[in-house]
Amino acid sequence: DLSRWKDENRILLLKFILHSVDISNPARAWPQCLRWANLVTEEFFCQGDREREEGMPVSPLYDREATHPVKNQQVFCDLFVKPTFQALAIVAPTVAGVALENCAQNSAHYARMLEEGMDQLPESWGHPKSSCM
């Protein structure tokens, strides 16, 4: 019952829920997870392209020539998203349960892709070839 929580604790919880939603891509069903993984990866690569064009060092994960998006997505899911939703389960067990199940399935998808030697994400519906501006 959140009505018994102190205001600062309720605000902290709301911030944590907002953070959870922000990183929730790997906790969605596979088609949405893959689509958003492609979009986020392309956004990162565009940023890296821009950094390279400006003569700046390319940020980690943003270098399309050296980054392995499949492994990056699996690690992000396992090391960041899973623990976040495990913590969220304390106050929202139903939502977190669905998210954790999706995260486990998606991590398994990524593991299979890596076993098959794939390091790039497959294209997904609605994914532009390149949206760099």
PDB file of C-alpha atoms in Angstrom:
ATOM      1  CA  ASP A   1       0.000   0.000   0.000  1.00  0.00           C
ATOM      2  CA  LEU A   2       1.853   3.055  -1.306  1.00  0.00           C
ATOM      3  CA  SER A   3      -0.335   5.467   0.656  1.00  0.00           C
ATOM      4  CA  ARG A   4       1.691   4.556   3.742  1.00  0.00           C
ATOM      5  CA  TRP A   5       4.995   5.366   2.072  1.00  0.00           C
ATOM      6  CA  LYS A   6       6.780   8.634   2.696  1.00  0.00           C
ATOM      7  CA  ASP A   7       6.544  11.104  -0.184  1.00  0.00           C
ATOM      8  CA  GLU A   8      10.261  10.873  -0.966  1.00  0.00           C
ATOM      9  CA  ASN A   9      10.029   7.084  -1.172  1.00  0.00           C
ATOM     10  CA  ARG A  10       7.024   7.235  -3.505  1.00  0.00           C
ATOM     11  CA  ILE A  11       8.921   9.675  -5.731  1.00  0.00           C
ATOM     12  CA  LEU A  12      11.952   7.384  -5.719  1.00  0.00           C
ATOM     13  CA  LEU A  13       9.728   4.448  -6.682  1.00  0.00           C
ATOM     14  CA  LEU A  14       8.166   6.431  -9.527  1.00  0.00           C
ATOM     15  CA  LYS A  15      11.644   7.335 -10.792  1.00  0.00           C
ATOM     16  CA  PHE A  16      12.615   3.668 -10.645  1.00  0.00           C
ATOM     17  CA  ILE A  17       9.477   2.661 -12.563  1.00  0.00           C
ATOM     18  CA  LEU A  18      10.231   5.306 -15.194  1.00  0.00           C
ATOM     19  CA  HIS A  19      13.798   3.971 -15.480  1.00  0.00           C
ATOM     20  CA  SER A  20      12.421   0.437 -15.816  1.00  0.00           C
ATOM     21  CA  VAL A  21      10.187   1.514 -18.683  1.00  0.00           C
ATOM     22  CA  ASP A  22      13.082   3.356 -20.320  1.00  0.00           C
ATOM     23  CA  ILE A  23      15.238   0.213 -20.476  1.00  0.00           C
ATOM     24  CA  SER A  24      12.358  -2.231 -21.026  1.00  0.00           C
ATOM     25  CA  ASN A  25      13.018  -3.066 -24.679  1.00  0.00           C
ATOM     26  CA  PRO A  26      14.541  -6.505 -23.912  1.00  0.00           C
ATOM     27  CA  ALA A  27      11.580  -7.209 -21.616  1.00  0.00           C
ATOM     28  CA  ARG A  28       9.063  -6.962 -24.464  1.00  0.00           C
ATOM     29  CA  ALA A  29       7.843  -9.734 -26.749  1.00  0.00           C
ATOM     30  CA  TRP A  30      10.476 -10.797 -29.317  1.00  0.00           C
ATOM     31  CA  PRO A  31       9.095  -8.920 -32.365  1.00  0.00           C
ATOM     32  CA  GLN A  32       9.028  -5.612 -30.472  1.00  0.00           C
ATOM     33  CA  CYS A  33      12.330  -6.366 -28.759  1.00  0.00           C
ATOM     34  CA  LEU A  34      14.056  -7.005 -32.079  1.00  0.00           C
ATOM     35  CA  ARG A  35      12.511  -3.948 -33.739  1.00  0.00           C
ATOM     36  CA  TRP A  36      13.610  -1.648 -30.910  1.00  0.00           C
ATOM     37  CA  ALA A  37      17.042  -3.291 -30.681  1.00  0.00           C
ATOM     38  CA  ASN A  38      17.529  -2.460 -34.360  1.00  0.00           C
ATOM     39  CA  LEU A  39      16.332   1.113 -33.903  1.00  0.00           C
ATOM     40  CA  VAL A  40      18.501   1.751 -30.844  1.00  0.00           C
ATOM     41  CA  THR A  41      21.530   0.139 -32.483  1.00  0.00           C
ATOM     42  CA  GLU A  42      21.080   2.290 -35.580  1.00  0.00           C
ATOM     43  CA  GLU A  43      20.759   5.401 -33.407  1.00  0.00           C
ATOM     44  CA  PHE A  44      24.016   4.501 -31.643  1.00  0.00           C
ATOM     45  CA  PHE A  45      25.765   3.814 -34.951  1.00  0.00           C
ATOM     46  CA  CYS A  46      24.605   7.149 -36.389  1.00  0.00           C
ATOM     47  CA  GLN A  47      26.035   8.888 -33.325  1.00  0.00           C
ATOM     48  CA  GLY A  48      29.308   6.999 -33.811  1.00  0.00           C
ATOM     49  CA  ASP A  49      29.381   7.942 -37.503  1.00  0.00           C
ATOM     50  CA  ARG A  50      28.957  11.581 -36.526  1.00  0.00           C
ATOM     51  CA  GLU A  51      31.711  11.342 -33.917  1.00  0.00           C
ATOM     52  CA  ARG A  52      34.039   9.829 -36.548  1.00  0.00           C
ATOM     53  CA  GLU A  53      33.137  12.580 -39.057  1.00  0.00           C
ATOM     54  CA  GLU A  54      33.942  15.213 -36.424  1.00  0.00           C
ATOM     55  CA  GLY A  55      37.338  13.617 -35.745  1.00  0.00           C
ATOM     56  CA  MET A  56      36.308  12.547 -32.254  1.00  0.00           C
ATOM     57  CA  PRO A  57      36.974   9.154 -30.698  1.00  0.00           C
ATOM     58  CA  VAL A  58      33.956   6.919 -31.302  1.00  0.00           C
ATOM     59  CA  SER A  59      32.082   6.076 -28.098  1.00  0.00           C
ATOM     60  CA  PRO A  60      31.941   2.431 -27.004  1.00  0.00           C
ATOM     61  CA  LEU A  61      28.993   0.558 -28.584  1.00  0.00           C
ATOM     62  CA  TYR A  62      28.630   3.302 -31.211  1.00  0.00           C
ATOM     63  CA  ASP A  63      31.214   2.027 -33.701  1.00  0.00           C
ATOM     64  CA  ARG A  64      29.412   0.131 -36.455  1.00  0.00           C
ATOM     65  CA  GLU A  65      32.767  -1.292 -37.593  1.00  0.00           C
ATOM     66  CA  ALA A  66      33.716  -2.818 -34.240  1.00  0.00           C
ATOM     67  CA  THR A  67      30.508  -3.414 -32.294  1.00  0.00           C
ATOM     68  CA  HIS A  68      28.661  -6.717 -31.965  1.00  0.00           C
ATOM     69  CA  PRO A  69      24.994  -5.768 -31.493  1.00  0.00           C
ATOM     70  CA  VAL A  70      23.720  -9.273 -30.718  1.00  0.00           C
ATOM     71  CA  LYS A  71      26.182  -9.713 -27.846  1.00  0.00           C
ATOM     72  CA  ASN A  72      25.532  -6.157 -26.656  1.00  0.00           C
ATOM     73  CA  GLN A  73      21.786  -6.792 -26.499  1.00  0.00           C
ATOM     74  CA  GLN A  74      22.223 -10.054 -24.634  1.00  0.00           C
ATOM     75  CA  VAL A  75      24.570  -8.497 -22.080  1.00  0.00           C
ATOM     76  CA  PHE A  76      22.270  -5.485 -21.620  1.00  0.00           C
ATOM     77  CA  CYS A  77      19.330  -7.810 -21.036  1.00  0.00           C
ATOM     78  CA  ASP A  78      21.151 -10.047 -18.558  1.00  0.00           C
ATOM     79  CA  LEU A  79      23.146  -7.455 -16.620  1.00  0.00           C
ATOM     80  CA  PHE A  80      20.794  -4.476 -16.521  1.00  0.00           C
ATOM     81  CA  VAL A  81      17.218  -5.273 -17.490  1.00  0.00           C
ATOM     82  CA  LYS A  82      16.825  -8.557 -15.625  1.00  0.00           C
ATOM     83  CA  PRO A  83      18.029  -7.211 -12.245  1.00  0.00           C
ATOM     84  CA  THR A  84      15.910  -4.083 -12.668  1.00  0.00           C
ATOM     85  CA  PHE A  85      12.727  -6.092 -13.171  1.00  0.00           C
ATOM     86  CA  GLN A  86      13.680  -8.493 -10.382  1.00  0.00           C
ATOM     87  CA  ALA A  87      13.719  -5.471  -8.077  1.00  0.00           C
ATOM     88  CA  LEU A  88      10.488  -4.120  -9.559  1.00  0.00           C
ATOM     89  CA  ALA A  89       8.819  -7.446  -8.769  1.00  0.00           C
ATOM     90  CA  ILE A  90       8.708  -6.401  -5.122  1.00  0.00           C
ATOM     91  CA  VAL A  91       6.051  -3.772  -5.867  1.00  0.00           C
ATOM     92  CA  ALA A  92       4.685  -4.953  -9.240  1.00  0.00           C
ATOM     93  CA  PRO A  93       5.021  -8.739  -9.377  1.00  0.00           C
ATOM     94  CA  THR A  94       2.633  -9.352 -12.277  1.00  0.00           C
ATOM     95  CA  VAL A  95       4.198  -6.786 -14.604  1.00  0.00           C
ATOM     96  CA  ALA A  96       7.708  -7.782 -13.614  1.00  0.00           C
ATOM     97  CA  GLY A  97       6.893 -11.462 -14.075  1.00  0.00           C
ATOM     98  CA  VAL A  98       5.866 -10.931 -17.699  1.00  0.00           C
ATOM     99  CA  ALA A  99       8.899  -8.730 -18.306  1.00  0.00           C
ATOM    100  CA  LEU A 100      11.278 -11.274 -16.769  1.00  0.00           C
ATOM    101  CA  GLU A 101       9.805 -14.104 -18.851  1.00  0.00           C
ATOM    102  CA  ASN A 102      10.238 -12.049 -22.031  1.00  0.00           C
ATOM    103  CA  CYS A 103      13.762 -11.090 -20.995  1.00  0.00           C
ATOM    104  CA  ALA A 104      14.691 -14.748 -20.488  1.00  0.00           C
ATOM    105  CA  GLN A 105      13.228 -15.729 -23.862  1.00  0.00           C
ATOM    106  CA  ASN A 106      14.950 -12.840 -25.633  1.00  0.00           C
ATOM    107  CA  SER A 107      18.276 -13.578 -23.997  1.00  0.00           C
ATOM    108  CA  ALA A 108      17.876 -17.162 -25.239  1.00  0.00           C
ATOM    109  CA  HIS A 109      17.166 -15.847 -28.770  1.00  0.00           C
ATOM    110  CA  TYR A 110      20.381 -13.825 -28.619  1.00  0.00           C
ATOM    111  CA  ALA A 111      22.339 -16.813 -27.264  1.00  0.00           C
ATOM    112  CA  ARG A 112      21.134 -18.971 -30.179  1.00  0.00           C
ATOM    113  CA  MET A 113      22.094 -16.245 -32.639  1.00  0.00           C
ATOM    114  CA  LEU A 114      25.581 -16.083 -31.133  1.00  0.00           C
ATOM    115  CA  GLU A 115      25.890 -19.887 -31.273  1.00  0.00           C
ATOM    116  CA  GLU A 116      25.047 -19.648 -34.987  1.00  0.00           C
ATOM    117  CA  GLY A 117      27.816 -17.097 -35.476  1.00  0.00           C
ATOM    118  CA  MET A 118      25.551 -14.077 -35.899  1.00  0.00           C
ATOM    119  CA  ASP A 119      26.938 -10.843 -34.488  1.00  0.00           C
ATOM    120  CA  GLN A 120      24.580  -8.465 -36.307  1.00  0.00           C
ATOM    121  CA  LEU A 121      20.872  -8.161 -35.601  1.00  0.00           C
ATOM    122  CA  PRO A 122      18.502  -9.518 -38.232  1.00  0.00           C
ATOM    123  CA  GLU A 123      16.318  -6.912 -39.873  1.00  0.00           C
ATOM    124  CA  SER A 124      12.901  -6.482 -38.371  1.00  0.00           C
ATOM    125  CA  TRP A 125       9.642  -5.165 -39.726  1.00  0.00           C
ATOM    126  CA  GLY A 126       9.639  -1.396 -39.896  1.00  0.00           C
ATOM    127  CA  HIS A 127      13.395  -1.089 -39.404  1.00  0.00           C
ATOM    128  CA  PRO A 128      14.910   1.489 -41.758  1.00  0.00           C
ATOM    129  CA  LYS A 129      18.132   0.564 -43.537  1.00  0.00           C
ATOM    130  CA  SER A 130      19.755   3.708 -42.205  1.00  0.00           C
ATOM    131  CA  SER A 131      18.164   6.713 -40.649  1.00  0.00           C
ATOM    132  CA  CYS A 132      21.287   8.804 -40.108  1.00  0.00           C
ATOM    133  CA  MET A 133      20.738  12.450 -40.840  1.00  0.00           C
TER     134      MET A 133
END
